[in-house]
PDB file of C-alpha atoms in Angstrom:
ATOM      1  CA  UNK W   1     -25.964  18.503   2.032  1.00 58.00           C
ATOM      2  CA  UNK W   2     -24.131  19.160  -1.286  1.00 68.00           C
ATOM      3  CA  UNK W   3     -21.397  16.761  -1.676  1.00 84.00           C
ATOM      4  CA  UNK W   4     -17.764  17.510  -2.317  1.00 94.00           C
ATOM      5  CA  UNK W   5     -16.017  14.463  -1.605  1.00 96.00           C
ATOM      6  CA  UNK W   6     -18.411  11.112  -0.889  1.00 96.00           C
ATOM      7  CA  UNK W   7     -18.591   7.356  -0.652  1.00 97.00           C
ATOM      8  CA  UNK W   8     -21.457   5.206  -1.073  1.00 97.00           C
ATOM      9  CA  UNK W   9     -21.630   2.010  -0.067  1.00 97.00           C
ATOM     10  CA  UNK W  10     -17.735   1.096   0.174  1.00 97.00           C
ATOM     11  CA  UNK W  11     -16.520  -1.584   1.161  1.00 97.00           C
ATOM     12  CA  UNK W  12     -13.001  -3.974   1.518  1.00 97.00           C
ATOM     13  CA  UNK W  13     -12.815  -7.458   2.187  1.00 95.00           C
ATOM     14  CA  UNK W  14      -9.942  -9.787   2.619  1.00 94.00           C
ATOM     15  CA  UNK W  15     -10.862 -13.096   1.956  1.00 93.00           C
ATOM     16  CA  UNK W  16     -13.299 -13.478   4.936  1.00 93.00           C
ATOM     17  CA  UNK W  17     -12.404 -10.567   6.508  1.00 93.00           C
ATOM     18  CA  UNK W  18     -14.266  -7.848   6.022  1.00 94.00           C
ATOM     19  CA  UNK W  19     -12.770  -4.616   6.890  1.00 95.00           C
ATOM     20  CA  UNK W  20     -15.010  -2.009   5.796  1.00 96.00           C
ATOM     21  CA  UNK W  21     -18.193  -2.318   5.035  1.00 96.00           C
ATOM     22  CA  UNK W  22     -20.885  -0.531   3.083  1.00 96.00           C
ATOM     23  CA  UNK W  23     -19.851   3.166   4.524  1.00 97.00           C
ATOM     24  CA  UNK W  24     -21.917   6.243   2.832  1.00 97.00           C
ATOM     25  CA  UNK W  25     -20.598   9.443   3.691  1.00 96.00           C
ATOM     26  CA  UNK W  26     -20.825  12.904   2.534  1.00 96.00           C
ATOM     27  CA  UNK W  27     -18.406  15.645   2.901  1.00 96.00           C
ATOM     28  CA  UNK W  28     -19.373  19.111   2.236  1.00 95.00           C
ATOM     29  CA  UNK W  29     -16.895  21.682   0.791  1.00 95.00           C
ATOM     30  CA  UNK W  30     -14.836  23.202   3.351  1.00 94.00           C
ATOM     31  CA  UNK W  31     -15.879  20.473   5.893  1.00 96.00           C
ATOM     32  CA  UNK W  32     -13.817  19.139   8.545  1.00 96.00           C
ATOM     33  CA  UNK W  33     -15.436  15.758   9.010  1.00 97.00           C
ATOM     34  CA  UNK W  34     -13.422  13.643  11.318  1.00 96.00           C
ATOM     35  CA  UNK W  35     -13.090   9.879  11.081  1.00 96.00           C
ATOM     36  CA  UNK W  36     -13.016   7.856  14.680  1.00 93.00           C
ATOM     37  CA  UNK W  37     -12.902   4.671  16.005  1.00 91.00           C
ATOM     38  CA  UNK W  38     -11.240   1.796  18.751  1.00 88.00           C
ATOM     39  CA  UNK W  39      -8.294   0.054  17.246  1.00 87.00           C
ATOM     40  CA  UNK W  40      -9.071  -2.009  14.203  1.00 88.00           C
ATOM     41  CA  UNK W  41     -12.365  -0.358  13.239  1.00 91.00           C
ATOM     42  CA  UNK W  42     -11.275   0.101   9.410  1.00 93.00           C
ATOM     43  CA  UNK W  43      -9.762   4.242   9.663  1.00 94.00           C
ATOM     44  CA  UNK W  44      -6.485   3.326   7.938  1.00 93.00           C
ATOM     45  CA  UNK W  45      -8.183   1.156   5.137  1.00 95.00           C
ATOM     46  CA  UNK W  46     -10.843   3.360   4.660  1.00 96.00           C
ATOM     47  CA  UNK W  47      -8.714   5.841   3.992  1.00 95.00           C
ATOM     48  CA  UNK W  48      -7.087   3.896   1.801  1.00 95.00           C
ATOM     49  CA  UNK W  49      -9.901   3.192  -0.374  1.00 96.00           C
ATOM     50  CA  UNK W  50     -10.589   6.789  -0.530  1.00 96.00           C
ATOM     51  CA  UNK W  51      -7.163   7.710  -1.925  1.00 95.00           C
ATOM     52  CA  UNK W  52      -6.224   4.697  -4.396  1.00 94.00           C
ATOM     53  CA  UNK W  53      -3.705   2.617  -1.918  1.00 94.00           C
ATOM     54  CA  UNK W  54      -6.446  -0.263  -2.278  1.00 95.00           C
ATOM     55  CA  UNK W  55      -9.473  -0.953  -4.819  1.00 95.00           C
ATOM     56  CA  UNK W  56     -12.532  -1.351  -3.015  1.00 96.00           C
ATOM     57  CA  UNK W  57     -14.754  -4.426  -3.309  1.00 96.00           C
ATOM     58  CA  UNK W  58     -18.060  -2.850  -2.842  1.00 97.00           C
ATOM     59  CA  UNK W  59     -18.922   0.577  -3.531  1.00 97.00           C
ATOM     60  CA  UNK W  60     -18.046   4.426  -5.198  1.00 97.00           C
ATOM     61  CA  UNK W  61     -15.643   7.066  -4.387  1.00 97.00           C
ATOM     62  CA  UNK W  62     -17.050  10.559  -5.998  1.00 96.00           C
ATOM     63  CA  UNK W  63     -15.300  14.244  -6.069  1.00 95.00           C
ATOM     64  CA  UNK W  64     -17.756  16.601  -7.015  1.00 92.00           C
ATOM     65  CA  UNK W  65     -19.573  14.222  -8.908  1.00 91.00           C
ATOM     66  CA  UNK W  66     -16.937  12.633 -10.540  1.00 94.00           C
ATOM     67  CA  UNK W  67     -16.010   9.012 -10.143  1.00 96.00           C
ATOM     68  CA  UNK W  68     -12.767   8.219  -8.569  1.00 96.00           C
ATOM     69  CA  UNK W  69     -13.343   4.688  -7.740  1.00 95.00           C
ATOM     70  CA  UNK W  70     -10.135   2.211  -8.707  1.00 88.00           C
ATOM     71  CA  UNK W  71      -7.993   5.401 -10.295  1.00 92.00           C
ATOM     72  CA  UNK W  72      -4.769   4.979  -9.605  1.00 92.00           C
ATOM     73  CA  UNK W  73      -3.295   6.635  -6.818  1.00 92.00           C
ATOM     74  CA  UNK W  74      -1.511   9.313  -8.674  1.00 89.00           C
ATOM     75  CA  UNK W  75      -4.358  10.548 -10.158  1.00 91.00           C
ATOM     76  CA  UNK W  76      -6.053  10.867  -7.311  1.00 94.00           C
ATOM     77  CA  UNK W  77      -3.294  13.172  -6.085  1.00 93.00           C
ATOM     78  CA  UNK W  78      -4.240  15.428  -9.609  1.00 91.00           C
ATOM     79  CA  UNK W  79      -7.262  15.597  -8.815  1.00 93.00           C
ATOM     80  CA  UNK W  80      -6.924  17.147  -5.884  1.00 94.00           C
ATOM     81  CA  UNK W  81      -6.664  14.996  -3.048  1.00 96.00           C
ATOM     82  CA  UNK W  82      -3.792  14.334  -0.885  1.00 96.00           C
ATOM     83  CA  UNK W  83      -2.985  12.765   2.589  1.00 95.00           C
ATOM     84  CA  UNK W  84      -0.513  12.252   4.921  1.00 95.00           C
ATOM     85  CA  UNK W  85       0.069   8.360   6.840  1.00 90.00           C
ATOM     86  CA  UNK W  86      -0.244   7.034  10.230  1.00 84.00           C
ATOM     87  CA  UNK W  87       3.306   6.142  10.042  1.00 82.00           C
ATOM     88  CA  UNK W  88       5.573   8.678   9.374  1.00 81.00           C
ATOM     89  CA  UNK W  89       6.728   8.297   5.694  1.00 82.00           C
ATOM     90  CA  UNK W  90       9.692  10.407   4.632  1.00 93.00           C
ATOM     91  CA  UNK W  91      13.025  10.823   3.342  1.00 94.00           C
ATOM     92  CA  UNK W  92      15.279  10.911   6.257  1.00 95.00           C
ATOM     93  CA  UNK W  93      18.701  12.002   4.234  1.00 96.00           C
ATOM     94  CA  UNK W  94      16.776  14.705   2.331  1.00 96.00           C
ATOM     95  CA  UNK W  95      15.948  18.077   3.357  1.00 97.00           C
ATOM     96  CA  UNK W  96      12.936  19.428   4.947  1.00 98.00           C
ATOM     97  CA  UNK W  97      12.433  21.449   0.946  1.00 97.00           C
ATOM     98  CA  UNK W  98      13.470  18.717  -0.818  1.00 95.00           C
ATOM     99  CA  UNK W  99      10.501  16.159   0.759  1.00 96.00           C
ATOM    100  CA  UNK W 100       8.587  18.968  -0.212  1.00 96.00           C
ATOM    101  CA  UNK W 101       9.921  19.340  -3.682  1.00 92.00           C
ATOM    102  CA  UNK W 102       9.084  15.379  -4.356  1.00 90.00           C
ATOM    103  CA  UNK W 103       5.516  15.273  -3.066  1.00 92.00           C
ATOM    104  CA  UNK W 104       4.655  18.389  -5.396  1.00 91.00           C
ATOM    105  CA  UNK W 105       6.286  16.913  -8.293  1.00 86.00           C
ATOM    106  CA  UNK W 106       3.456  14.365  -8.038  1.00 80.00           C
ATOM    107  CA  UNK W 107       0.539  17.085  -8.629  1.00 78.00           C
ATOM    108  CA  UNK W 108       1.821  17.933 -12.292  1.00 69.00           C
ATOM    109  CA  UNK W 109       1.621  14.869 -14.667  1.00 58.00           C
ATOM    110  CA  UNK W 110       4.789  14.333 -16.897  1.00 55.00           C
ATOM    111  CA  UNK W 111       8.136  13.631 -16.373  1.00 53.00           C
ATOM    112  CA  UNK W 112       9.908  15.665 -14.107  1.00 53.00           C
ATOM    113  CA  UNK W 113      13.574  16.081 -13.485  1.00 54.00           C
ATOM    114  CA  UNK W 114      14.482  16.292  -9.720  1.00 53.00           C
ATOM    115  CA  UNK W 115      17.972  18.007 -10.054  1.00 54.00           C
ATOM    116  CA  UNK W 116      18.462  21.075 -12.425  1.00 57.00           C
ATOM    117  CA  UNK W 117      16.933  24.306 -13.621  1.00 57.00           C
ATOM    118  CA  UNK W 118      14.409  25.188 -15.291  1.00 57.00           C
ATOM    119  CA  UNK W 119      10.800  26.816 -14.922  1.00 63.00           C
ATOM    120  CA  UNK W 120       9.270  22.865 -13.797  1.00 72.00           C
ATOM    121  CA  UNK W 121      12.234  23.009 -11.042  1.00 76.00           C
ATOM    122  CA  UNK W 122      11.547  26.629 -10.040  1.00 83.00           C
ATOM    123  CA  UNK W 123       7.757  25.359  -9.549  1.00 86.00           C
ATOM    124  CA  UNK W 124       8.175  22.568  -7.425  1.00 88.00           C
ATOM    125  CA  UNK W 125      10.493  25.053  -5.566  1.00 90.00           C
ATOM    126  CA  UNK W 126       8.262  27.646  -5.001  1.00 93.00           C
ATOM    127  CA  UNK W 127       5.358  25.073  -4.234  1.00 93.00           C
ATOM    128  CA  UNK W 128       7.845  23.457  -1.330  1.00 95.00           C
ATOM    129  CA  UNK W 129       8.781  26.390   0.004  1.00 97.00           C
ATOM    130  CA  UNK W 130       5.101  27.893   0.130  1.00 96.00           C
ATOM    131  CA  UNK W 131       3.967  24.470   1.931  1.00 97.00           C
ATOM    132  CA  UNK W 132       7.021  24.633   4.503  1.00 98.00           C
ATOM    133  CA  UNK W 133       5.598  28.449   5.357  1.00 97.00           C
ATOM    134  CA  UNK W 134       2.175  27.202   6.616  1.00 96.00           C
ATOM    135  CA  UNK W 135       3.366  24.807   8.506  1.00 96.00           C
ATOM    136  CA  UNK W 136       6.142  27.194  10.744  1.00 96.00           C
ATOM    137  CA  UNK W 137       8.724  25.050   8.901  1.00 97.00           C
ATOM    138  CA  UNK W 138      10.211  27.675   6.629  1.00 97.00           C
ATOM    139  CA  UNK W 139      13.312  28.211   9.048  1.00 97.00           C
ATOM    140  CA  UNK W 140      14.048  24.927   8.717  1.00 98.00           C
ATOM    141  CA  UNK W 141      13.975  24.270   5.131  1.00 98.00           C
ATOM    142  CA  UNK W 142      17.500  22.854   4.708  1.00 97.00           C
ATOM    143  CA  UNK W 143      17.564  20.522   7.670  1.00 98.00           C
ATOM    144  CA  UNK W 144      17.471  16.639   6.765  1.00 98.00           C
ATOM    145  CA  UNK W 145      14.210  15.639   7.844  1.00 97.00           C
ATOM    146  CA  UNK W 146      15.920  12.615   9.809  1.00 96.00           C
ATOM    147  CA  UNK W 147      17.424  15.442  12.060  1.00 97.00           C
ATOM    148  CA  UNK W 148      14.093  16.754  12.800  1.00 97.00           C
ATOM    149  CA  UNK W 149      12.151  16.602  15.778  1.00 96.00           C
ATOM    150  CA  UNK W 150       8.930  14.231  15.886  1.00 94.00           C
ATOM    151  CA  UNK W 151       6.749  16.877  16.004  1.00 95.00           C
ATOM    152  CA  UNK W 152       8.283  18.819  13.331  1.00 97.00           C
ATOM    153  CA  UNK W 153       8.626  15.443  11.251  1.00 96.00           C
ATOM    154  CA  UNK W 154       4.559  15.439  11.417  1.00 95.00           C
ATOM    155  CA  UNK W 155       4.044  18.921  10.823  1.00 97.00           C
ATOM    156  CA  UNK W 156       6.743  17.930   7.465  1.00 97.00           C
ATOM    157  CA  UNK W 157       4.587  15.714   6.611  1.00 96.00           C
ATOM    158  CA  UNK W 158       1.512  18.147   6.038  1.00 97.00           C
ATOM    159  CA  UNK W 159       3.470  20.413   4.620  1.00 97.00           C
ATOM    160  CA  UNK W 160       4.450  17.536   1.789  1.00 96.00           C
ATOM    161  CA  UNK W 161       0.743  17.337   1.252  1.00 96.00           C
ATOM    162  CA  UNK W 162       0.266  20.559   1.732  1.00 96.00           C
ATOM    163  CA  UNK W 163       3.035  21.092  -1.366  1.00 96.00           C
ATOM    164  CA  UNK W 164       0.632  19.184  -4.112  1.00 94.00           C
ATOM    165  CA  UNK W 165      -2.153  22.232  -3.791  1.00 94.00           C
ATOM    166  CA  UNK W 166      -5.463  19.653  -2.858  1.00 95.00           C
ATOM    167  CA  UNK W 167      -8.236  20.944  -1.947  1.00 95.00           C
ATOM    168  CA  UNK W 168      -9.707  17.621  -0.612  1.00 97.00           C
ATOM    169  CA  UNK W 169      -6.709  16.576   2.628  1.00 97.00           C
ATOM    170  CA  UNK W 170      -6.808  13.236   4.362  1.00 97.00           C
ATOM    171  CA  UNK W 171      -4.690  13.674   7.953  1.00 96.00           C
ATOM    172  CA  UNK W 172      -4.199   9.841   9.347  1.00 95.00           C
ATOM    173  CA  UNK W 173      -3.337  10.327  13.092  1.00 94.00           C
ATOM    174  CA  UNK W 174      -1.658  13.841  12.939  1.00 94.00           C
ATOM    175  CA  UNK W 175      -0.496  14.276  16.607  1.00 94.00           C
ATOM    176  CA  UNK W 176       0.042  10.343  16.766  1.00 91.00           C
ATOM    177  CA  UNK W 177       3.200   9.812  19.094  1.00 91.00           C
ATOM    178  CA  UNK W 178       3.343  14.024  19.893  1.00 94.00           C
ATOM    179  CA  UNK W 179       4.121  15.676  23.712  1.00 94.00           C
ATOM    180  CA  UNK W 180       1.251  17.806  25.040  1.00 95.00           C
ATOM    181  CA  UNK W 181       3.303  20.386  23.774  1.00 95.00           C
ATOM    182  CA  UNK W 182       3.817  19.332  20.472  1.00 95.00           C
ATOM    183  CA  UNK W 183      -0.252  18.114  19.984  1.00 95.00           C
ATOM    184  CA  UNK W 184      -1.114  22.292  20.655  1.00 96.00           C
ATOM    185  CA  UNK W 185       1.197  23.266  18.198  1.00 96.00           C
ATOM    186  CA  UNK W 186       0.009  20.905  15.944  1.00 96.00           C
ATOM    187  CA  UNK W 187      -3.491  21.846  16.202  1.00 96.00           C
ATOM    188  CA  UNK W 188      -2.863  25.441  16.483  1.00 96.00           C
ATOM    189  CA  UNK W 189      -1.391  25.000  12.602  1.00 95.00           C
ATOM    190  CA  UNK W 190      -4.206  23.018  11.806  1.00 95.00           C
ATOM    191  CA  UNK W 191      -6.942  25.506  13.090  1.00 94.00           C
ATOM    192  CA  UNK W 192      -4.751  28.550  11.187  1.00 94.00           C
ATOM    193  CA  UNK W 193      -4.940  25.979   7.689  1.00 92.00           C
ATOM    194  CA  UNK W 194      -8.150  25.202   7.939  1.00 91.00           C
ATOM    195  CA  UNK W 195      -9.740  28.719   8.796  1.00 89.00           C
ATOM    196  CA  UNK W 196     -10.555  30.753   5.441  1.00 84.00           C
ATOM    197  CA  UNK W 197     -12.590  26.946   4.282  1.00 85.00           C
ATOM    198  CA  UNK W 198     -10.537  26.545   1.654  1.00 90.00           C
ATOM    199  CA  UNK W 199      -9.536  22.624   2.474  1.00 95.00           C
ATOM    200  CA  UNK W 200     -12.421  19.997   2.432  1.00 96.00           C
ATOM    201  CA  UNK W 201     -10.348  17.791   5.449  1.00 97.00           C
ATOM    202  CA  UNK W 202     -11.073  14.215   6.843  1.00 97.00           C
ATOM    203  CA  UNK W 203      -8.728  13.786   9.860  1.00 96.00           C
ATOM    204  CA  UNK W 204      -8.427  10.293  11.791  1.00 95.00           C
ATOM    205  CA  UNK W 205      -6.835  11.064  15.333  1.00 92.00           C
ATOM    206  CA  UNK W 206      -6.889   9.149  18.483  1.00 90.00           C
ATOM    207  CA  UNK W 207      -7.125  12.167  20.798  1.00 92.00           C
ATOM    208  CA  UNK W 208     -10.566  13.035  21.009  1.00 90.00           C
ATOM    209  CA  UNK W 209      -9.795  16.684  22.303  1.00 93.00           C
ATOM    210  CA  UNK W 210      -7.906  17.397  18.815  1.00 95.00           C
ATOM    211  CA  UNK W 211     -11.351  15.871  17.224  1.00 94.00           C
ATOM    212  CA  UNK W 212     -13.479  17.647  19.326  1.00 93.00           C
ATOM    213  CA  UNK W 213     -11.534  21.305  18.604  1.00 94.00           C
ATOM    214  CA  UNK W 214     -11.163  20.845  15.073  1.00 95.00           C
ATOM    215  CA  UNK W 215     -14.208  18.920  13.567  1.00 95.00           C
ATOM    216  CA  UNK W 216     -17.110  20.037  12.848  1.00 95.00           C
ATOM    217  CA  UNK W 217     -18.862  16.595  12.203  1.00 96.00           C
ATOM    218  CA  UNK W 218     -17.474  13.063  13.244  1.00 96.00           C
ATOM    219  CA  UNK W 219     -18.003   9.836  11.741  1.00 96.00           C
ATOM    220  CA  UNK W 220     -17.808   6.688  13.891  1.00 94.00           C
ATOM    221  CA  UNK W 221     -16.465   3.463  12.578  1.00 94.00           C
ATOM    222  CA  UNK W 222     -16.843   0.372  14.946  1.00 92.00           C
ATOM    223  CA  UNK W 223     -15.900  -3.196  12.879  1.00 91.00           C
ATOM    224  CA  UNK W 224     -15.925  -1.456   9.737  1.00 93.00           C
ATOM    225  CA  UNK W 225     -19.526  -0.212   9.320  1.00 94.00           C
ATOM    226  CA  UNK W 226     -20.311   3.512  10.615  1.00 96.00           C
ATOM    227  CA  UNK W 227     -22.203   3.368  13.443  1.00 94.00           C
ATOM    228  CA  UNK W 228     -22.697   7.629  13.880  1.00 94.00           C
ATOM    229  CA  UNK W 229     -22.242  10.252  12.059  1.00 95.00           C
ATOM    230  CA  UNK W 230     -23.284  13.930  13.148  1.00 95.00           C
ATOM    231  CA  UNK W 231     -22.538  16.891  15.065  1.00 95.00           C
ATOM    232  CA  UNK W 232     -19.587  17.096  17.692  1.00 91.00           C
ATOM    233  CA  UNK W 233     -22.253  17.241  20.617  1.00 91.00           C
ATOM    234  CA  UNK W 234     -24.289  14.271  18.997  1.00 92.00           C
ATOM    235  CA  UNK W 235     -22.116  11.600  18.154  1.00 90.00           C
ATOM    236  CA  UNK W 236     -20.527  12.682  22.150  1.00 86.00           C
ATOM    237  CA  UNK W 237     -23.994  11.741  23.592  1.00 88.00           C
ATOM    238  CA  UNK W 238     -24.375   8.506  21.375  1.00 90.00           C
ATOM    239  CA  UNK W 239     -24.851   5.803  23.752  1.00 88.00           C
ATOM    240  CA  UNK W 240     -23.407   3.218  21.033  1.00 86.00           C
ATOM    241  CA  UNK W 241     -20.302   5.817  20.274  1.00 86.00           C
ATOM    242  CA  UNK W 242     -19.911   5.749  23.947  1.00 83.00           C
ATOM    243  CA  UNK W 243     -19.755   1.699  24.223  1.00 82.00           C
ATOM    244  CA  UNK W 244     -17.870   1.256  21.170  1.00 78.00           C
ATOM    245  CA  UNK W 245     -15.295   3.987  21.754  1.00 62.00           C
ATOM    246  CA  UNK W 246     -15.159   6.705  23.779  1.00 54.00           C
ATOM    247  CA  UNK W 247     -16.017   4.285  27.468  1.00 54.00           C
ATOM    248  CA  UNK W 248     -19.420   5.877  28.732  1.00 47.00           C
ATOM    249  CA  UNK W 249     -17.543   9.593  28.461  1.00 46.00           C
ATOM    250  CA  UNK W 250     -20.085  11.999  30.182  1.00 42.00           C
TER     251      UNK W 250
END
């Protein structure tokens, strides 16, 4: 495999806890490569080391060769890598645009004024408004994003990422907290993002039917380490995947 995005031995410990520990992993371009686990495994921190929210203690974070490892966060997000959070993470008394607007400031390095004119405010603009339209949120540009639902608060929430033009996208528990109803929509905009290849994706979710119809390898994190990494069908059949997560599923 030719690696886009990649870790080699990473690792994060806190004091004597270790929560993730010496994880390789290789992402090709284009790859959806989904990242699951039981409760506590590491997904959250790992992702964190990935995208600059914490230093590792052990170990490299490469794009394309380059070496990301310790960069600040915001220049991770320039080089092309963005995310979204387990927790929803938005601006309640601003608009569904304007959330959009302030994540794509943070692609362009610079200062950047947030009210006014100009070509820079036109950009962000157009990049908000572009992002909103792939996610079905165009129509709702102008609402407060406090007012919106919870599933179109998560779908916001990609679109914010979505807004800072990566090519590498992190999603941390995407239909986390979602209605049946709301999970198919979600995935349905997923599937219609991800199908010309253009995104290189590593999605965390709970729901192993979302994992299952989007990914097209999984990685298995039990205590930290990775315990499987391969093929949908594979890592299904794993008897360790099975005892560690997924509870003997046939």
């Amino acid at each position: 495999m030719n690696a886009f995005f990649e870790c080699r031995g990473l690792g994060r410990s806190f004091g004597a806890l270790v929560a993730v520990a010496d994880v390789t992993l290789q992402v090709a371009k284009g790859e959806v490569r989904a990242v699951i686990g039981p409760n506590g495994a590491g997904k959250t921190t790992f992702f964190n080391l990935l995208t600059g929210v914490l230093k590792p203690t052990t170990g490299r974070v490469l794009r394309d060769g380059a070496d990301l490892t310790g960069r600040p966060v915001e220049e991770i997000v320039q080089r092309g890598i963005s995310r979204t959070f387990q927790l929803t993470a938005l601006f309640p008394g601003l608009s569904a645009l304007e959330n959009c607007r302030l994540a794509a400031q943070a692609r362009r390095p610079g200062r950047w004024r947030f009210l006014g004119g100009g070509p820079l405010f036109a950009e962000t603009r157009r990049m908000a408004t572009e992002a909103l339209e792939r996610v079905g949120l165009a129509d709702l540009a102008d609402t407060p994003a406090g007012l919106l639902s919870h599933g179109d608060q998560r779908l916001l929430e990609v679109a914010m990422a979505l807004a800072q033009r990566p090519d590498i996208l992190l999603l941390d528990e995407p239909t986390q907290g979602l209605s049946i109803e709301e999970t198919e929509r979600t995935v349905q905009v997923l599937r219609e993002l991800l199908a010309d290849g253009d995104l290189t994706v590593l999605l965390v979710e709970h729901d192993m039917e979302v994992v299952f119809r989007l990914a097209h390898r999984i990685a298995v994190l039990h205590r930290g380490r990775l315990i499987a990494d391969g093929v949908p069908e594979a890592v299904r059949a794993d008897p360790a995947v099975q005892d560690a997560y997924l509870g003997g599923l046939d």
